[in-house]
CSV table of C-alpha atoms in Angstrom, one decimal:
chain,number,residue,atom,x,y,z
A,1,MET,CA,7.1,-52.6,33.8
A,2,ALA,CA,5.7,-53.2,30.4
A,3,ASP,CA,6.3,-56.0,28.2
A,4,PRO,CA,8.9,-55.1,25.6
A,5,VAL,CA,7.5,-57.2,22.8
A,6,SER,CA,4.0,-57.2,21.8
A,7,GLY,CA,3.6,-60.5,19.9
A,8,ALA,CA,5.3,-62.1,17.2
A,9,GLY,CA,6.5,-60.5,14.0
A,10,GLU,CA,9.0,-57.6,13.3
A,11,PRO,CA,11.2,-56.4,16.1
A,12,ARG,CA,9.8,-53.3,17.8
A,13,VAL,CA,12.0,-50.1,18.5
A,14,ARG,CA,11.0,-48.7,22.0
A,15,ALA,CA,11.9,-45.2,22.7
A,16,LEU,CA,13.4,-45.6,26.4
A,17,PHE,CA,14.3,-42.6,28.4
A,18,ALA,CA,12.8,-40.2,26.2
A,19,THR,CA,13.6,-36.3,26.7
A,20,PRO,CA,10.3,-34.3,27.2
A,21,VAL,CA,10.1,-31.1,25.1
A,22,ILE,CA,6.6,-29.4,25.3
A,23,ALA,CA,5.5,-27.0,22.7
A,24,GLU,CA,2.4,-25.1,22.6
A,25,ILE,CA,0.8,-21.7,21.2
A,26,TRP,CA,0.0,-19.8,24.4
A,27,GLN,CA,-3.8,-18.8,23.9
A,28,GLU,CA,-3.2,-15.5,25.6
A,29,ALA,CA,-0.8,-14.3,23.2
A,30,PRO,CA,-3.1,-12.2,21.4
A,31,ARG,CA,-4.0,-10.3,24.7
A,32,TRP,CA,-0.5,-9.9,26.0
A,33,ASN,CA,2.0,-9.8,23.4
A,34,ALA,CA,1.8,-5.9,22.4
A,35,ALA,CA,2.3,-5.1,26.1
A,36,LEU,CA,5.3,-7.5,26.5
A,37,LYS,CA,7.0,-6.0,23.3
A,38,ALA,CA,6.5,-2.3,24.6
A,39,ALA,CA,8.0,-3.3,28.1
A,40,ILE,CA,10.9,-5.1,26.8
A,41,LEU,CA,11.9,-2.5,23.9
A,42,ALA,CA,11.5,0.4,26.6
A,43,ARG,CA,13.7,-1.6,28.7
A,44,SER,CA,16.2,-2.4,26.4
A,45,GLY,CA,16.7,1.3,25.5
A,46,GLN,CA,17.6,2.1,28.9
A,47,ASP,CA,19.4,-0.8,30.2
A,48,ARG,CA,22.7,-2.2,29.1
A,49,GLY,CA,21.6,-5.9,29.8
A,50,VAL,CA,23.8,-8.8,30.6
A,51,SER,CA,26.2,-11.1,28.4
A,52,LYS,CA,25.6,-14.8,29.2
A,53,SER,CA,24.9,-17.1,26.4
A,54,ASN,CA,23.9,-14.3,24.1
A,55,LEU,CA,25.9,-13.0,21.0
A,56,HIS,CA,25.3,-9.6,19.6
A,57,GLY,CA,21.7,-9.6,21.3
A,58,TRP,CA,20.2,-7.7,24.2
A,59,GLN,CA,19.6,-9.7,27.4
A,60,SER,CA,18.1,-8.6,30.5
A,61,GLY,CA,18.6,-9.4,34.1
A,62,THR,CA,16.3,-12.2,35.4
A,63,ASP,CA,13.9,-9.8,37.2
A,64,LEU,CA,11.5,-9.2,34.2
A,65,ASP,CA,8.6,-10.4,36.4
A,66,ARG,CA,9.3,-7.0,38.4
A,67,TRP,CA,9.2,-4.7,35.3
A,68,GLY,CA,7.2,-6.5,32.6
A,69,GLY,CA,3.9,-5.6,34.2
A,70,GLU,CA,0.7,-7.6,34.1
A,71,ALA,CA,1.5,-9.4,31.0
A,72,ALA,CA,4.9,-10.7,32.4
A,73,LEU,CA,2.8,-12.1,35.5
A,74,ALA,CA,0.4,-13.6,33.2
A,75,LEU,CA,3.3,-15.6,31.4
A,76,ARG,CA,5.0,-16.4,34.6
A,77,ASP,CA,1.7,-17.9,35.9
A,78,HIS,CA,1.2,-20.0,32.9
A,79,ALA,CA,4.8,-21.5,33.0
A,80,LEU,CA,4.3,-22.4,36.7
A,81,GLU,CA,1.1,-24.0,35.9
A,82,ARG,CA,3.0,-26.1,33.1
A,83,ALA,CA,5.9,-26.8,35.4
A,84,ARG,CA,3.5,-28.5,37.9
A,85,GLU,CA,1.4,-30.2,35.1
A,86,PHE,CA,4.2,-32.1,33.4
A,87,ALA,CA,6.2,-33.0,36.6
A,88,VAL,CA,5.4,-36.0,39.2
A,89,ASP,CA,6.6,-36.0,42.8
A,90,ALA,CA,7.7,-39.6,43.7
A,91,PHE,CA,7.3,-38.8,47.2
A,92,ALA,CA,3.7,-37.3,46.9
A,93,GLY,CA,2.1,-36.7,50.2
A,94,THR,CA,5.3,-36.4,52.2
A,95,ARG,CA,6.4,-33.0,51.3
A,96,GLU,CA,5.5,-29.8,49.6
A,97,ILE,CA,7.4,-28.3,46.5
A,98,ALA,CA,7.6,-24.7,45.8
A,99,TRP,CA,8.0,-23.6,42.0
A,100,ILE,CA,9.9,-20.7,41.6
A,101,ALA,CA,10.2,-18.8,38.1
A,102,GLU,CA,13.1,-16.6,37.1
A,103,MET,CA,12.5,-14.9,33.8
A,104,TRP,CA,14.3,-12.4,31.5
A,105,ALA,CA,13.9,-10.9,28.0
A,106,ASN,CA,16.0,-11.2,24.7
A,107,VAL,CA,16.1,-9.0,21.7
A,108,SER,CA,17.9,-10.2,18.8
A,109,ARG,CA,18.6,-8.5,15.5
A,110,ARG,CA,20.5,-9.4,12.4
A,111,GLY,CA,23.4,-11.6,13.3
A,112,ALA,CA,22.4,-12.3,16.9
A,113,ALA,CA,22.5,-16.0,18.2
A,114,ASN,CA,23.0,-18.0,21.6
A,115,GLN,CA,25.8,-20.3,22.3
A,116,THR,CA,25.3,-24.0,23.3
A,117,HIS,CA,24.4,-24.1,26.9
A,118,ALA,CA,22.1,-25.5,29.6
A,119,HIS,CA,20.7,-23.9,32.8
A,120,PRO,CA,22.2,-25.6,36.0
A,121,GLY,CA,20.0,-25.2,39.2
A,122,SER,CA,16.7,-25.4,37.4
A,123,PHE,CA,14.2,-28.2,36.8
A,124,TRP,CA,12.4,-26.8,33.8
A,125,SER,CA,13.4,-24.1,31.3
A,126,MET,CA,11.1,-22.5,29.0
A,127,VAL,CA,11.2,-20.0,26.1
A,128,TYR,CA,8.4,-17.9,24.9
A,129,TYR,CA,8.4,-16.0,21.4
A,130,VAL,CA,6.9,-12.5,21.6
A,131,ASP,CA,7.9,-11.6,17.9
A,132,ASP,CA,9.6,-14.1,16.0
A,133,GLY,CA,11.0,-11.4,13.4
A,134,TYR,CA,10.1,-13.1,10.5
A,135,ALA,CA,7.4,-10.6,9.5
A,136,GLY,CA,5.4,-13.8,8.0
A,137,SER,CA,8.0,-15.1,5.9
A,138,HIS,CA,8.6,-18.8,5.5
A,139,ASP,CA,12.3,-18.3,4.3
A,140,LYS,CA,14.5,-21.0,6.0
A,141,LEU,CA,17.5,-18.9,5.3
A,142,LEU,CA,16.5,-16.4,7.9
A,143,GLY,CA,17.9,-18.9,10.4
A,144,GLY,CA,17.2,-18.3,14.3
A,145,GLU,CA,15.8,-21.7,15.0
A,146,LEU,CA,15.9,-23.0,18.5
A,147,SER,CA,18.5,-25.9,18.5
A,148,PHE,CA,18.4,-28.9,20.9
A,149,LEU,CA,21.5,-31.3,21.2
A,150,ASP,CA,21.1,-35.1,21.9
A,151,PRO,CA,22.3,-35.3,25.5
A,152,ARG,CA,23.9,-38.6,24.6
A,153,PHE,CA,26.0,-36.9,22.1
A,154,PRO,CA,28.9,-37.5,21.3
A,155,MET,CA,28.9,-40.9,23.3
A,156,VAL,CA,26.6,-42.3,20.4
A,157,ARG,CA,29.0,-41.5,17.6
A,158,MET,CA,32.3,-42.2,19.0
A,159,ALA,CA,32.6,-45.8,17.5
A,160,ALA,CA,30.8,-45.0,14.0
A,161,PRO,CA,30.6,-41.1,13.5
A,162,ASP,CA,28.6,-41.5,10.2
A,163,LEU,CA,25.9,-44.0,11.5
A,164,ARG,CA,22.6,-42.9,13.2
A,165,TYR,CA,19.9,-45.0,14.9
A,166,ARG,CA,16.7,-45.9,13.1
A,167,ARG,CA,13.4,-45.0,14.8
A,168,ASP,CA,10.3,-47.1,14.7
A,169,ASP,CA,8.9,-45.2,11.9
A,170,GLY,CA,12.2,-45.7,9.9
A,171,SER,CA,13.2,-42.0,10.3
A,172,VAL,CA,16.6,-41.1,11.5
A,173,ASP,CA,17.5,-40.4,15.0
A,174,ASN,CA,19.6,-37.2,14.4
A,175,GLN,CA,22.0,-35.6,17.1
A,176,GLU,CA,20.5,-32.1,16.7
A,177,VAL,CA,16.8,-30.9,16.4
A,178,TRP,CA,15.8,-27.4,15.4
A,179,MET,CA,12.7,-25.8,16.1
A,180,ARG,CA,11.6,-22.8,14.0
A,181,PRO,CA,10.2,-19.9,16.2
A,182,ARG,CA,6.6,-18.4,16.1
A,183,ALA,CA,5.0,-15.5,17.7
A,184,GLY,CA,3.1,-17.2,20.5
A,185,LEU,CA,5.0,-20.3,20.9
A,186,VAL,CA,5.9,-21.9,24.4
A,187,VAL,CA,8.6,-24.4,24.5
A,188,MET,CA,9.4,-25.9,27.8
A,189,PHE,CA,12.2,-28.6,28.2
A,190,PRO,CA,14.4,-29.9,31.0
A,191,SER,CA,17.0,-27.5,32.0
A,192,TRP,CA,19.9,-30.0,31.5
A,193,LEU,CA,19.1,-30.4,27.8
A,194,MET,CA,21.8,-28.5,26.0
A,195,HIS,CA,20.5,-25.9,23.6
A,196,SER,CA,21.3,-22.8,21.4
A,197,VAL,CA,19.9,-20.5,19.0
A,198,ARG,CA,21.2,-20.5,15.4
A,199,PRO,CA,22.2,-17.0,14.0
A,200,TYR,CA,19.4,-15.0,12.8
A,201,ALA,CA,19.7,-13.6,9.3
A,202,GLY,CA,16.5,-11.3,9.1
A,203,GLN,CA,16.0,-7.7,9.0
A,204,GLY,CA,13.5,-7.7,11.9
A,205,THR,CA,13.5,-7.6,15.7
A,206,ARG,CA,13.1,-10.8,17.5
A,207,ILE,CA,11.9,-10.8,21.1
A,208,SER,CA,11.7,-13.6,23.4
A,209,ILE,CA,11.3,-14.4,26.9
A,210,ALA,CA,13.3,-17.1,28.8
A,211,ILE,CA,12.1,-18.7,32.1
A,212,ASN,CA,14.2,-20.9,34.5
A,213,ILE,CA,11.6,-22.8,36.8
A,214,LEU,CA,13.2,-24.0,40.0
A,215,ALA,CA,11.8,-26.7,42.3
A,216,ARG,CA,12.4,-26.1,46.3
A,217,ASP,CA,11.0,-27.9,49.3
A,218,ALA,CA,8.6,-25.5,50.6
């Protein structure tokens, strides 16, 4: 266990039990995005889709890897690679873990959003943005951000609703964090982390892919 105090002086804030959220730009995005977009739009035109957390948008079933072609398989393989990279088996050497991916597509136009939810039964969840719908605009009023809710909420605000904790750098430890989509962006997070998508107010078509990654004994 690490020493919580490193020498005399000012008190130090240590962020214990941090929630891992991994974000990157997929290097293969320029190669595969056009094919992913074409496959998803074609599917949305002939399939009624499903209704789960999505509001006013189209969502496919969890079989994108079956009809999304080589591009979908490339993204799936990347997701599984990242799942293995950012997880550690405490019983390494005594068992084998099989990582299984379920993936689906989302098409969102003006007014679409996703309710706050989690993904029971999965270890990691991931979202990939094929098209952010912003058409190069940086206007924050277009909305559509991916929102993460502090898993301690509302417990940390029950006694003093208007107070926030102060981080080591002096910034405020807010109860909600927004991430603005960007074409090619991959975001991976624990499946238990509550998240949502803020209403999109743009005129474009937003296309994203969600992936649940399950860990099973091989």
